[in-house]
């Protein structure tokens, strides 16, 4: 295994994952690295899960408050959840075992905007951080840390935790060295100063994370890849959604509302997002920039071909093939990618200043433009709001995309009233399905409803939505945002009772 620990005192703290995990005690709050399946600790959480299972086998309660950057992987969220070792989790998750236990009421889960986690921690809202467990790519002779494939909230965990455990992963390419930009200029109110970033690629910090060596209680050497999945090729539905959005952006350029190279792009994770990025490339766009959270395969391809000349993010979330491509041409990417803490990648001040174009997925939208991006039938969490709210509220354009139906047509993704609100009508500019695009800017609620029904609803549900809206306009007590309150959530009730929203 390649030795990457060049600080003498920290090299003296190398130990097994089991011995390192023993520093974590029941009831502690633990800040873990990791963001969308990259840069998370691989060995200590698995060893910790073993300790938890052994303790619970002796009849001892052993559960933790676990804070991360975003979702992690089975070795962390999955293993700890299966062991019954999590009693509180934030801010975003995607592991099936963890999700199941949250929805069964066994784990408390706080869904929060990704851009707010670091400041909530600094404010003291989340209590004391007892231990930080952070993966890094290497340790320099002076003790500074080469960050891994994600930064997330690592700066905050390292700064505030009483104890620190480092995992040094020799699988992570050393070519990452120099790709990161860690800004140490944030402060608490009333002492905050403007963040001096005016272009997506600006470097305003330093390439390395700092840590007080005296706080480091363990260093664990690992050699394991990030656990990342593959995205399927864009299907016809995704391509149609992408086509509508690309044509809209071209029209905005013609109208003088956007420059030819657009504004910095923010793109959520998933097949539709990849399709939209591919549509931009195929649509002849060039000289683009991105100010986003995650660089996935679709964006990496645009950087490879110089369609995107500069991308800022907090994590790389690549397929195995994408990882190979990144490592093979890392010198090319190091000149075009900046990885930042998520308190910077998702900072409201920067998103507004740069004028980001946010493109995010959703579960459903209602007639008036409210968006649910997190819950099924209002009560069961899927993953979480992630960073979509940071960009929807503060960006130049907030676009939400979804197929018009789900579960082979049993579910309409356009409904009379969303069963859970993540993004209010005030933060949503554009709704896109494979049926078409509704531009909600400058419209009253009733005007928005007509646009959504006409452009985004599936033909199987469009007459039902029109009927509901017509009757609501006639019978609703208030005529500003017409609703039939006894019927507004009946579509979701039918889904729960009958398995379909169709009457």
PDB file of C-alpha atoms in Angstrom, residues 367-369 425-426 428 439-452 469 473 479-482:
ATOM      1  CA  UNK A 367     -51.310  23.457 -10.424  1.00  0.00           C
ATOM      2  CA  UNK A 368     -49.906  26.583  -8.804  1.00  0.00           C
ATOM      3  CA  UNK A 369     -46.225  25.709  -9.052  1.00  0.00           C
ATOM      4  CA  UNK A 425     -44.650  28.637  -5.890  1.00  0.00           C
ATOM      5  CA  UNK A 426     -42.529  31.708  -5.125  1.00  0.00           C
ATOM      6  CA  UNK A 428     -40.237  27.927  -8.996  1.00  0.00           C
ATOM      7  CA  UNK A 439     -42.864  29.140 -17.848  1.00  0.00           C
ATOM      8  CA  UNK A 440     -44.399  30.426 -14.603  1.00  0.00           C
ATOM      9  CA  UNK A 441     -42.541  33.716 -14.399  1.00  0.00           C
ATOM     10  CA  UNK A 442     -44.736  36.765 -14.069  1.00  0.00           C
ATOM     11  CA  UNK A 443     -47.985  34.779 -13.803  1.00  0.00           C
ATOM     12  CA  UNK A 444     -50.746  34.850 -11.215  1.00  0.00           C
ATOM     13  CA  UNK A 445     -51.806  31.557  -9.575  1.00  0.00           C
ATOM     14  CA  UNK A 446     -54.676  30.909 -12.006  1.00  0.00           C
ATOM     15  CA  UNK A 447     -52.461  31.767 -14.982  1.00  0.00           C
ATOM     16  CA  UNK A 448     -49.849  29.337 -13.688  1.00  0.00           C
ATOM     17  CA  UNK A 449     -52.461  26.611 -13.341  1.00  0.00           C
ATOM     18  CA  UNK A 450     -53.562  26.983 -16.952  1.00  0.00           C
ATOM     19  CA  UNK A 451     -49.933  26.850 -18.140  1.00  0.00           C
ATOM     20  CA  UNK A 452     -49.125  23.750 -16.087  1.00  0.00           C
ATOM     21  CA  UNK A 469     -59.493  23.562 -11.671  1.00  0.00           C
ATOM     22  CA  UNK A 473     -62.637  28.408  -9.799  1.00  0.00           C
ATOM     23  CA  UNK A 479     -60.724  32.950  -5.999  1.00  0.00           C
ATOM     24  CA  UNK A 480     -57.049  33.965  -5.814  1.00  0.00           C
ATOM     25  CA  UNK A 481     -55.728  30.395  -5.453  1.00  0.00           C
ATOM     26  CA  UNK A 482     -58.830  28.263  -6.034  1.00  0.00           C
TER      27      UNK A 482
END
